[in-house]
Amino acid sequence: MKFCTVKQYFDDENNNNVTNGIATTVIPLPNKHLKIKANNKEMEQYEQELLRNVMPQELTKLILAANYLNFKEALDFFCRTVANAIQNKSVDYVRKFFGLESDFEPGEEEKLCKEFAWSFEGVDED
Amino acid sequence: MISSTSMISNHVPLELINSILSRLPVKALMRFLCVSKEWSALINSSNFIKKHLNHSIETNSDRTLILKEIFMNPPSQSRWFSVPYSDNDQFGKAVQIYQPLHNWEILDYCHGLVCLTFYNRYEEKEDIAIWNPLIRKCRKLPNEPIDKPSGSLYYSCSSFGFGYDPSNDDYKVMRIAQFFEGGLREFFEVKVYSLKSQCWKKIEKHLPIKEICSAQSVSLNGAFHWIVEQHGGSESILAFDFANEKFRLYRKPSNEDLASLEVLGGCLCFIECCPEIPTYNDFWLMKEYGDESSWTRIYKIESDAVLWNIDYFKPLLFSKNGQKVLMEGVSLIWYDIKNKRGKKVKNRSFPKRFKTATCIESLLLLDGDNVIDPKQKKNKRKR
């Protein structure tokens, strides 16, 4: 099923949704993943490599591509990679990462941050 | 150019945000409540909390041990700590944490929640609270009086239990108060507290037993279990099922008088304790829940295997390869089943003597009361 979707993808010339660069990353992944499924250490290394070579914002595009291609293993992998990338980051960093803005009323956000001030300790520098 | 269905924009739909966030540790999630109203609503939703919990249970990798110092003089000096426990059976550094309530005891724990009790000597009642240490939330249970029966029965003691009810996706605290009349009659008052409904309920069911022998029950597969004495003098294991609210009895694997129940590796664990020298602890597991013929002896700790003068080792969990068991004496010990040798866990950051609770990452009780450390310094908040 995975490969049918990919083929259909490239046949559809009007489809701008997945840039070539991203399709290149996504397609080789299934083979690698299936081959080294049992080896967690190699997957960790691949994850590190991905984080080094791919810009954070590109990771979100990989997730969207994997979701569109209905490619569950790649989606799980990229979601986990993004989770690991953001888990110790600040609120501002995460907003930039996903292109979000605060929609809290003035003072509302301050109140929340104060209530859970302990969760801000030890966060990575932006 | 950027439409709502276009993937050229960076906009990740909420369902994918959901998948990413469900993999995060709870400390990050508490911080990300401040990202936006949508994220706050998502993280607070019961569906997300359930999804996140299921992921923690399935991966079972990043656990935290909560340690409570014991035998301190005065007892109010007892400190609490949290220790990361990783997938490769390694312990990190113990960090002191603020306890929600002074000098309370650990009753039991489940899915990141720790149930605490405190015996209020002056008012002669037991206070109970449920705590999620990783998100610093707590809920104190409403005080529930014991309904004393009429007649000359006198109150003996209460036995407690805390556990998960899968049929109602709820967490329950159970109290069985025992009354006796000079060995002639006995009476039991059974009440159950539901975390979901936040109230106590009386169970009007007859207990087919004479006496409950254990101070606390163990929770497994939606039921509480105790060692009990039946009319006629023999001992059995009593189980109370949350779903159908029925009691049933199981046979013990051995007839040794001094015994205890625990949960180990997802199975009911029966521990025979021989009090006479040479002392030993004999461990049995009910491999198939409910099947008495599946009681299997898995190992026996002889007194010379561990260099301690303790008569009871509480088993906590198996090591990743299943060859060792982490035990709680006054400190932690790894017991190697094949080589029959115990080795103390050496970690300078641990207190000398303590009891433990094991927590997984969970957002349960996110709607509880905040546990605020009054000594918390006003750090420069990093946004």
Short mmCIF file of C-alpha atoms in Angstrom, two decimals:
data_model
loop_
_atom_site.label_atom_id
_atom_site.label_comp_id
_atom_site.label_asym_id
_atom_site.label_seq_id
_atom_site.Cartn_x
_atom_site.Cartn_y
_atom_site.Cartn_z
CA MET A 1 0.00 0.00 0.00
CA LYS A 2 2.82 2.37 0.87
CA PHE A 3 4.47 2.13 -2.54
CA CYS A 4 1.20 2.52 -4.44
CA THR A 5 0.53 5.80 -2.69
CA VAL A 6 4.02 7.05 -3.50
CA LYS A 7 3.67 6.13 -7.16
CA GLN A 8 0.28 7.84 -7.38
CA TYR A 9 1.93 10.80 -5.77
CA PHE A 10 4.55 11.26 -8.44
CA ASP A 11 2.08 10.61 -11.24
CA ASP A 12 -0.02 13.51 -10.08
CA GLU A 13 1.97 16.39 -11.57
CA ASN A 14 -0.30 19.05 -10.15
CA ASN A 15 0.47 17.93 -6.67
CA ASN A 16 2.79 20.43 -5.02
CA ASN A 17 2.32 19.01 -1.62
CA VAL A 18 5.54 17.13 -1.21
CA THR A 19 8.73 18.71 -2.43
CA ASN A 20 11.28 16.44 -4.03
CA GLY A 21 13.74 16.80 -1.20
CA ILE A 22 11.27 15.56 1.33
CA ALA A 23 10.01 12.70 -0.83
CA THR A 24 13.63 11.58 -1.15
CA THR A 25 13.98 11.39 2.62
CA VAL A 26 10.69 9.66 3.18
CA ILE A 27 11.00 6.97 0.55
CA PRO A 28 14.35 5.49 1.59
CA LEU A 29 13.16 5.38 5.18
CA PRO A 30 10.82 2.38 5.01
CA ASN A 31 13.57 0.02 3.87
CA LYS A 32 15.99 1.21 6.49
CA HIS A 33 13.35 1.07 9.15
CA LEU A 34 12.25 -2.43 8.25
CA LYS A 35 15.82 -3.70 8.06
CA ILE A 36 16.93 -2.29 11.36
CA LYS A 37 13.63 -2.49 13.19
CA ALA A 38 15.14 -4.69 15.89
CA ASN A 39 18.15 -2.50 16.47
CA ASN A 40 17.22 0.45 18.66
CA LYS A 41 20.73 1.85 18.77
CA GLU A 42 20.90 2.22 14.98
CA MET A 43 17.51 3.91 14.95
CA GLU A 44 18.80 6.34 17.60
CA GLN A 45 21.83 7.10 15.43
CA TYR A 46 19.61 7.66 12.41
CA GLU A 47 17.47 9.97 14.50
CA GLN A 48 20.52 11.96 15.59
CA GLU A 49 21.69 12.16 11.97
CA LEU A 50 18.27 13.39 10.93
CA LEU A 51 18.22 16.05 13.62
CA ARG A 52 21.67 17.24 12.56
CA ASN A 53 21.07 17.34 8.83
CA VAL A 54 17.47 18.48 8.70
CA MET A 55 16.30 21.88 9.92
CA PRO A 56 13.71 21.69 12.72
CA GLN A 57 11.01 23.24 10.54
CA GLU A 58 11.70 20.62 7.87
CA LEU A 59 10.83 17.95 10.41
CA THR A 60 7.25 19.18 10.56
CA LYS A 61 7.12 18.89 6.76
CA LEU A 62 8.35 15.30 7.03
CA ILE A 63 5.54 14.56 9.46
CA LEU A 64 2.96 16.06 7.13
CA ALA A 65 4.39 14.10 4.19
CA ALA A 66 4.37 10.84 6.13
CA ASN A 67 0.79 11.53 7.24
CA TYR A 68 -0.31 12.30 3.68
CA LEU A 69 1.37 9.15 2.42
CA ASN A 70 -0.42 7.24 5.16
CA PHE A 71 2.93 5.83 6.19
CA LYS A 72 2.47 4.84 9.83
CA GLU A 73 6.01 3.74 10.75
CA ALA A 74 7.58 6.88 9.32
CA LEU A 75 4.94 9.00 11.05
CA ASP A 76 5.63 7.32 14.42
CA PHE A 77 9.35 7.78 13.93
CA PHE A 78 9.14 11.46 12.99
CA CYS A 79 6.67 12.24 15.78
CA ARG A 80 9.07 10.68 18.24
CA THR A 81 11.99 12.62 16.74
CA VAL A 82 10.13 15.90 17.06
CA ALA A 83 9.03 15.04 20.61
CA ASN A 84 12.67 14.38 21.55
CA ALA A 85 13.74 17.60 19.84
CA ILE A 86 11.25 19.82 21.70
CA GLN A 87 10.93 18.14 25.09
CA ASN A 88 13.38 20.41 26.88
CA LYS A 89 12.71 23.57 24.92
CA SER A 90 11.04 26.81 25.95
CA VAL A 91 7.48 27.87 25.15
CA ASP A 92 8.78 30.51 22.68
CA TYR A 93 10.89 27.94 20.84
CA VAL A 94 7.94 25.59 20.47
CA ARG A 95 5.70 28.40 19.19
CA LYS A 96 8.30 29.28 16.51
CA PHE A 97 8.72 25.61 15.64
CA PHE A 98 5.04 25.11 14.85
CA GLY A 99 4.37 28.64 13.64
CA LEU A 100 2.00 29.43 16.50
CA GLU A 101 1.17 32.57 18.39
CA SER A 102 -0.11 33.04 21.90
CA ASP A 103 -3.85 33.68 21.98
CA PHE A 104 -4.15 34.13 25.72
CA GLU A 105 -5.66 37.25 27.24
CA PRO A 106 -3.08 39.56 28.80
CA GLY A 107 -2.32 38.33 32.28
CA GLU A 108 -3.82 34.86 31.59
CA GLU A 109 -0.55 33.48 30.28
CA GLU A 110 1.40 35.07 33.14
CA LYS A 111 -0.92 33.36 35.60
CA LEU A 112 -0.42 29.93 34.00
CA CYS A 113 3.34 30.32 33.82
CA LYS A 114 3.46 31.32 37.46
CA GLU A 115 1.28 28.38 38.52
CA PHE A 116 3.62 25.88 36.84
CA ALA A 117 6.87 27.80 37.33
CA TRP A 118 8.64 24.58 38.38
CA SER A 119 8.17 23.15 34.88
CA PHE A 120 10.30 25.97 33.44
CA GLU A 121 13.37 25.02 35.43
CA GLY A 122 16.33 23.55 33.58
CA VAL A 123 14.94 24.36 30.13
CA ASP A 124 17.43 24.65 27.23
CA GLU A 125 18.60 28.12 26.22
CA ASP A 126 16.92 29.29 23.03
CA MET B 1 -0.75 30.42 -1.70
CA ILE B 2 -1.16 29.10 1.81
CA SER B 3 -4.52 27.38 2.09
CA SER B 4 -5.83 25.36 4.97
CA THR B 5 -5.14 22.11 3.16
CA SER B 6 -1.75 23.12 1.80
CA MET B 7 1.23 21.42 3.31
CA ILE B 8 3.61 24.10 2.15
CA SER B 9 2.70 26.04 5.28
CA ASN B 10 4.13 24.85 8.55
CA HIS B 11 0.73 24.33 10.00
CA VAL B 12 0.64 20.93 11.63
CA PRO B 13 -2.95 19.78 12.18
CA LEU B 14 -4.05 19.18 15.76
CA GLU B 15 -4.26 15.40 15.36
CA LEU B 16 -0.53 15.30 14.56
CA ILE B 17 0.27 17.71 17.40
CA ASN B 18 -1.64 15.21 19.55
CA SER B 19 0.65 12.38 18.38
CA ILE B 20 3.78 14.40 19.12
CA LEU B 21 2.64 15.64 22.53
CA SER B 22 1.50 12.20 23.69
CA ARG B 23 5.15 11.15 23.61
CA LEU B 24 6.41 13.99 25.82
CA PRO B 25 7.39 13.79 29.50
CA VAL B 26 4.83 15.48 31.79
CA LYS B 27 7.18 18.27 32.87
CA ALA B 28 7.28 19.50 29.26
CA LEU B 29 3.49 19.16 28.93
CA MET B 30 2.90 21.27 32.05
CA ARG B 31 5.10 23.97 30.54
CA PHE B 32 3.41 23.71 27.11
CA LEU B 33 0.03 24.45 28.71
CA CYS B 34 1.24 28.05 28.17
CA VAL B 35 1.81 27.72 24.40
CA SER B 36 -1.75 28.54 23.32
CA LYS B 37 -5.38 28.07 24.33
CA GLU B 38 -5.69 25.19 21.87
CA TRP B 39 -2.71 23.35 23.35
CA SER B 40 -3.99 23.99 26.88
CA ALA B 41 -7.41 22.58 26.00
CA LEU B 42 -5.80 19.58 24.27
CA ILE B 43 -3.48 18.70 27.15
CA ASN B 44 -6.32 19.05 29.68
CA SER B 45 -8.70 16.84 27.69
CA SER B 46 -9.47 13.41 29.11
CA ASN B 47 -8.84 11.76 25.71
CA PHE B 48 -5.34 13.17 25.56
CA ILE B 49 -4.60 12.24 29.18
CA LYS B 50 -5.70 8.67 28.41
CA LYS B 51 -3.67 8.50 25.18
CA HIS B 52 -0.57 9.85 26.92
CA LEU B 53 -0.99 7.38 29.81
CA ASN B 54 -1.39 4.43 27.43
CA HIS B 55 1.81 5.44 25.66
CA SER B 56 3.66 5.57 29.02
CA ILE B 57 2.29 2.15 30.00
CA GLU B 58 3.23 0.59 26.64
CA THR B 59 6.75 1.96 26.47
CA ASN B 60 7.32 1.49 30.23
CA SER B 61 10.77 3.04 29.91
CA ASP B 62 11.04 6.37 31.74
CA ARG B 63 10.04 5.64 35.29
CA THR B 64 10.60 7.58 38.49
CA LEU B 65 10.97 6.09 41.92
CA ILE B 66 9.62 8.12 44.81
CA LEU B 67 11.53 7.47 48.03
CA LYS B 68 10.24 8.23 51.50
CA GLU B 69 12.79 8.20 54.31
CA ILE B 70 11.83 5.97 57.22
CA PHE B 71 12.87 5.51 60.86
CA MET B 72 13.69 9.16 61.24
CA ASN B 73 13.62 10.69 64.68
CA PRO B 74 11.40 12.69 64.93
CA PRO B 75 9.31 11.17 62.11
CA SER B 76 8.48 14.61 60.71
CA GLN B 77 12.11 14.81 59.58
CA SER B 78 11.40 12.26 56.83
CA ARG B 79 12.43 13.61 53.46
CA TRP B 80 11.02 12.60 50.07
CA PHE B 81 13.06 12.11 46.91
CA SER B 82 12.53 11.33 43.25
CA VAL B 83 14.96 9.13 41.32
CA PRO B 84 14.92 8.51 37.58
CA TYR B 85 14.94 4.80 36.71
CA SER B 86 15.80 4.06 33.10
CA ASP B 87 15.17 1.24 30.69
CA ASN B 88 18.61 -0.30 31.27
CA ASP B 89 17.95 -0.80 34.99
CA GLN B 90 20.05 2.21 36.00
CA PHE B 91 19.19 4.68 38.74
CA GLY B 92 19.91 8.38 38.35
CA LYS B 93 20.51 10.91 41.09
CA ALA B 94 17.96 11.24 43.89
CA VAL B 95 16.59 14.76 44.11
CA GLN B 96 14.73 15.94 47.19
CA ILE B 97 11.11 16.84 46.50
CA TYR B 98 8.50 18.64 48.51
CA GLN B 99 6.02 16.29 50.17
CA PRO B 100 2.41 17.33 49.86
CA LEU B 101 1.50 16.44 53.41
CA HIS B 102 3.71 16.04 56.42
CA ASN B 103 4.73 12.62 57.57
CA TRP B 104 2.28 10.61 55.48
CA GLU B 105 2.88 6.97 54.51
CA ILE B 106 2.85 5.39 51.07
CA LEU B 107 -0.12 3.00 50.83
CA ASP B 108 0.18 1.95 47.18
CA TYR B 109 0.72 3.37 43.70
CA CYS B 110 -0.61 3.00 40.18
CA HIS B 111 -0.25 4.74 36.80
CA GLY B 112 1.81 7.61 38.19
CA LEU B 113 -0.49 8.15 41.18
CA VAL B 114 0.65 7.52 44.77
CA CYS B 115 -1.93 6.93 47.47
CA LEU B 116 -0.86 8.32 50.86
CA THR B 117 -2.30 7.70 54.32
CA PHE B 118 -1.89 9.33 57.67
CA TYR B 119 -3.12 7.92 60.92
CA ASN B 120 -4.53 10.79 62.91
CA ARG B 121 -3.99 9.53 66.45
CA TYR B 122 -5.94 12.27 68.16
CA GLU B 123 -9.06 11.93 66.08
CA GLU B 124 -8.53 8.18 65.67
CA LYS B 125 -9.07 8.21 61.93
CA GLU B 126 -7.10 7.61 58.81
CA ASP B 127 -6.61 10.52 56.40
CA ILE B 128 -6.08 9.56 52.76
CA ALA B 129 -4.77 11.52 49.77
CA ILE B 130 -3.89 10.75 46.16
CA TRP B 131 -0.80 12.43 44.73
CA ASN B 132 0.80 12.70 41.30
CA PRO B 133 4.36 13.71 42.24
CA LEU B 134 5.53 14.26 38.65
CA ILE B 135 2.98 17.00 37.98
CA ARG B 136 2.82 18.18 41.62
CA LYS B 137 -0.91 17.68 42.02
CA CYS B 138 -2.78 16.20 44.94
CA ARG B 139 -6.30 15.45 46.12
CA LYS B 140 -7.19 14.80 49.73
CA LEU B 141 -10.10 12.40 50.11
CA PRO B 142 -13.17 13.64 51.94
CA ASN B 143 -13.36 12.32 55.45
CA GLU B 144 -15.62 9.25 55.62
CA PRO B 145 -16.74 8.16 59.08
CA ILE B 146 -16.86 4.49 60.03
CA ASP B 147 -20.44 3.38 60.65
CA LYS B 148 -20.26 1.47 63.90
CA PRO B 149 -22.72 -1.42 64.10
CA SER B 150 -25.16 -1.60 66.98
CA GLY B 151 -24.48 -4.03 69.79
CA SER B 152 -21.39 -4.95 71.71
CA LEU B 153 -19.01 -5.25 68.80
CA TYR B 154 -15.84 -3.28 69.23
CA TYR B 155 -13.78 -1.71 66.44
CA SER B 156 -10.51 -3.48 65.75
CA CYS B 157 -8.79 -1.88 62.76
CA SER B 158 -9.14 -0.95 59.09
CA SER B 159 -7.45 -2.34 56.04
CA PHE B 160 -6.91 -0.21 52.92
CA GLY B 161 -6.30 -0.64 49.21
CA PHE B 162 -5.67 1.59 46.17
CA GLY B 163 -5.90 0.54 42.54
CA TYR B 164 -7.17 0.86 39.00
CA ASP B 165 -10.66 -0.24 37.97
CA PRO B 166 -10.39 -1.01 34.21
CA SER B 167 -14.11 -1.59 33.70
CA ASN B 168 -14.91 1.97 34.77
CA ASP B 169 -11.53 3.54 33.87
CA ASP B 170 -11.42 4.79 37.44
CA TYR B 171 -9.09 4.71 40.46
CA LYS B 172 -10.47 3.35 43.70
CA VAL B 173 -9.57 3.45 47.38
CA MET B 174 -11.12 0.74 49.51
CA ARG B 175 -11.49 0.59 53.28
CA ILE B 176 -12.63 -2.44 55.23
CA ALA B 177 -13.25 -1.72 58.91
CA GLN B 178 -13.34 -4.78 61.17
CA PHE B 179 -15.41 -5.21 64.33
CA PHE B 180 -15.32 -8.15 66.75
CA GLU B 181 -17.20 -9.42 69.74
CA GLY B 182 -14.96 -11.56 71.89
CA GLY B 183 -14.31 -14.13 69.19
CA LEU B 184 -18.02 -14.89 68.75
CA ARG B 185 -19.16 -12.53 66.04
CA GLU B 186 -17.48 -10.38 63.51
CA PHE B 187 -18.68 -7.52 61.32
CA PHE B 188 -17.15 -5.70 58.37
CA GLU B 189 -17.93 -2.24 57.06
CA VAL B 190 -16.81 -1.89 53.44
CA LYS B 191 -16.54 1.46 51.67
CA VAL B 192 -15.04 2.40 48.31
CA TYR B 193 -13.94 5.85 47.09
CA SER B 194 -14.01 6.65 43.37
CA LEU B 195 -11.55 9.24 42.04
CA LYS B 196 -13.88 9.91 39.10
CA SER B 197 -16.96 10.74 41.19
CA GLN B 198 -14.88 12.01 44.14
CA CYS B 199 -17.11 10.34 46.70
CA TRP B 200 -17.37 7.30 48.96
CA LYS B 201 -19.88 4.51 48.55
CA LYS B 202 -20.84 1.75 50.95
CA ILE B 203 -20.68 -1.85 49.72
CA GLU B 204 -23.51 -3.85 51.25
CA LYS B 205 -22.06 -7.27 50.61
CA HIS B 206 -21.37 -10.08 52.98
CA LEU B 207 -17.76 -11.08 53.51
CA PRO B 208 -17.48 -14.88 53.70
CA ILE B 209 -14.60 -14.71 56.20
CA LYS B 210 -13.68 -14.43 59.85
CA GLU B 211 -10.81 -11.93 59.79
CA ILE B 212 -8.61 -9.94 57.42
CA CYS B 213 -4.97 -10.65 58.16
CA SER B 214 -3.18 -8.04 56.04
CA ALA B 215 -3.13 -4.31 56.81
CA GLN B 216 -3.36 -3.43 53.16
CA SER B 217 -4.53 -5.06 49.99
CA VAL B 218 -2.82 -5.41 46.63
CA SER B 219 -4.55 -4.34 43.47
CA LEU B 220 -4.44 -6.36 40.26
CA ASN B 221 -6.74 -6.92 37.27
CA GLY B 222 -9.49 -4.73 38.65
CA ALA B 223 -9.60 -6.40 42.05
CA PHE B 224 -8.22 -5.96 45.56
CA HIS B 225 -6.65 -8.95 47.33
CA TRP B 226 -6.05 -9.76 51.00
CA ILE B 227 -4.92 -12.74 53.03
CA VAL B 228 -7.82 -13.69 55.24
CA GLU B 229 -8.75 -16.23 57.88
CA GLN B 230 -11.88 -18.22 57.23
CA HIS B 231 -14.31 -19.73 59.68
CA GLY B 232 -12.66 -23.01 60.56
CA GLY B 233 -9.25 -21.45 60.91
CA SER B 234 -7.70 -21.92 57.48
CA GLU B 235 -6.31 -18.99 55.49
CA SER B 236 -7.11 -17.99 51.92
CA ILE B 237 -6.80 -15.08 49.57
CA LEU B 238 -9.87 -12.87 49.33
CA ALA B 239 -10.46 -10.93 46.11
CA PHE B 240 -12.93 -8.07 45.62
CA ASP B 241 -13.79 -7.33 42.00
CA PHE B 242 -14.57 -3.63 41.31
CA ALA B 243 -16.73 -4.29 38.28
CA ASN B 244 -19.27 -6.73 39.71
CA GLU B 245 -18.54 -5.83 43.38
CA LYS B 246 -18.27 -9.49 44.30
CA PHE B 247 -15.97 -11.23 46.75
CA ARG B 248 -14.31 -14.53 45.92
CA LEU B 249 -11.71 -16.73 47.54
CA TYR B 250 -8.52 -18.25 46.16
CA ARG B 251 -6.40 -20.96 47.67
CA LYS B 252 -2.93 -20.01 48.97
CA PRO B 253 0.02 -21.88 47.43
CA SER B 254 1.39 -22.95 50.81
CA ASN B 255 0.24 -23.26 54.38
CA GLU B 256 2.97 -21.29 56.05
CA ASP B 257 1.38 -19.01 58.63
CA LEU B 258 3.41 -15.89 58.08
CA ALA B 259 2.75 -14.69 54.56
CA SER B 260 2.29 -11.59 52.49
CA LEU B 261 0.82 -10.59 49.14
CA GLU B 262 2.43 -8.33 46.55
CA VAL B 263 2.24 -7.77 42.80
CA LEU B 264 5.27 -8.68 40.71
CA GLY B 265 5.58 -8.72 36.94
CA GLY B 266 1.84 -8.22 36.56
CA CYS B 267 1.05 -11.31 38.63
CA LEU B 268 -0.19 -11.89 42.14
CA CYS B 269 2.85 -12.73 44.28
CA PHE B 270 2.58 -14.74 47.49
CA ILE B 271 5.52 -14.53 49.89
CA GLU B 272 6.04 -17.09 52.60
CA CYS B 273 8.13 -15.72 55.45
CA CYS B 274 9.74 -18.14 57.80
CA PRO B 275 10.36 -16.32 61.10
CA GLU B 276 12.60 -18.94 62.70
CA ILE B 277 16.29 -19.13 62.01
CA PRO B 278 17.41 -19.93 59.35
CA THR B 279 14.97 -17.38 57.99
CA TYR B 280 13.87 -17.37 54.39
CA ASN B 281 11.39 -15.68 52.06
CA ASP B 282 9.75 -17.98 49.50
CA PHE B 283 8.19 -16.35 46.43
CA TRP B 284 5.27 -17.71 44.41
CA LEU B 285 3.55 -16.20 41.38
CA MET B 286 0.00 -16.95 40.21
CA LYS B 287 1.03 -17.13 36.56
CA GLU B 288 -2.54 -17.31 35.23
CA TYR B 289 -4.73 -14.94 37.17
CA GLY B 290 -7.65 -16.74 38.78
CA ASP B 291 -6.19 -20.21 38.16
CA GLU B 292 -5.10 -21.64 41.52
CA SER B 293 -3.21 -24.46 39.81
CA SER B 294 -0.90 -21.88 38.22
CA TRP B 295 0.83 -20.98 41.51
CA THR B 296 4.53 -21.34 40.67
CA ARG B 297 7.43 -21.05 43.06
CA ILE B 298 9.88 -18.72 41.38
CA TYR B 299 12.64 -18.24 43.94
CA LYS B 300 13.57 -18.41 47.59
CA ILE B 301 15.80 -15.97 49.46
CA GLU B 302 17.80 -17.61 52.22
CA SER B 303 19.01 -15.46 55.07
CA ASP B 304 22.65 -15.69 54.06
CA ALA B 305 22.04 -14.50 50.49
CA VAL B 306 21.71 -10.90 51.58
CA LEU B 307 23.91 -9.39 54.27
CA TRP B 308 21.06 -7.87 56.16
CA ASN B 309 19.08 -8.61 59.23
CA ILE B 310 15.71 -8.14 57.60
CA ASP B 311 12.96 -10.70 57.63
CA TYR B 312 10.92 -9.31 54.80
CA PHE B 313 11.90 -8.33 51.27
CA LYS B 314 9.22 -6.63 49.24
CA PRO B 315 9.62 -7.42 45.53
CA LEU B 316 9.13 -4.36 43.31
CA LEU B 317 9.90 -5.31 39.70
CA PHE B 318 11.89 -7.60 37.43
CA SER B 319 15.00 -6.35 35.66
CA LYS B 320 14.70 -5.90 31.91
CA ASN B 321 16.00 -9.41 31.19
CA GLY B 322 13.86 -10.91 33.94
CA GLN B 323 16.86 -12.49 35.70
CA LYS B 324 16.91 -10.17 38.67
CA VAL B 325 14.30 -8.76 41.01
CA LEU B 326 14.49 -5.32 42.56
CA MET B 327 13.61 -5.67 46.22
CA GLU B 328 12.92 -3.27 49.02
CA GLY B 329 14.42 -4.04 52.40
CA VAL B 330 15.44 -0.84 54.17
CA SER B 331 17.17 0.12 50.94
CA LEU B 332 17.08 -1.36 47.44
CA ILE B 333 18.58 -4.68 46.50
CA TRP B 334 18.99 -6.48 43.17
CA TYR B 335 18.46 -10.18 43.77
CA ASP B 336 19.93 -12.47 41.11
CA ILE B 337 17.54 -15.42 40.84
CA LYS B 338 19.92 -17.88 39.19
CA ASN B 339 22.99 -17.11 41.30
CA LYS B 340 20.92 -16.68 44.47
CA ARG B 341 22.78 -13.57 45.48
CA GLY B 342 21.54 -10.18 46.57
CA LYS B 343 23.45 -6.96 45.95
CA LYS B 344 22.61 -3.62 47.48
CA VAL B 345 21.97 -0.75 45.06
CA LYS B 346 24.81 1.65 45.85
CA ASN B 347 23.86 5.24 45.20
CA ARG B 348 25.24 8.05 47.32
CA SER B 349 22.28 10.29 46.64
CA PHE B 350 19.83 7.81 48.23
CA PRO B 351 18.79 8.28 51.87
CA LYS B 352 19.86 5.45 54.21
CA ARG B 353 16.48 3.85 54.85
CA PHE B 354 13.38 4.34 52.75
CA LYS B 355 10.17 3.02 51.24
CA THR B 356 9.47 3.37 47.53
CA ALA B 357 6.69 4.01 45.05
CA THR B 358 7.17 3.62 41.28
CA CYS B 359 5.69 6.27 38.98
CA ILE B 360 5.30 6.44 35.21
CA GLU B 361 4.73 9.67 33.28
CA SER B 362 1.04 10.46 33.65
CA LEU B 363 -1.25 13.50 33.70
CA LEU B 364 -3.82 11.89 35.98
CA LEU B 365 -5.11 14.33 38.59
CA LEU B 366 -4.25 17.31 36.38
CA ASP B 367 -7.44 18.83 37.79
CA GLY B 368 -6.22 18.30 41.36
CA ASP B 369 -4.84 20.82 43.83
CA ASN B 370 -1.36 22.21 43.24
CA VAL B 371 1.34 21.06 45.61
CA ILE B 372 3.31 24.22 46.25
CA ASP B 373 6.63 24.23 48.02
CA PRO B 374 6.60 27.33 50.22
CA LYS B 375 10.37 27.39 50.11
CA GLN B 376 10.42 27.54 46.29
CA LYS B 377 12.70 30.40 45.23
CA LYS B 378 11.25 32.85 42.75
CA ASN B 379 13.52 31.86 39.87
CA LYS B 380 13.80 34.03 36.81
CA ARG B 381 11.19 32.30 34.67
CA LYS B 382 12.43 31.25 31.26
CA ARG B 383 9.70 31.73 28.68
#
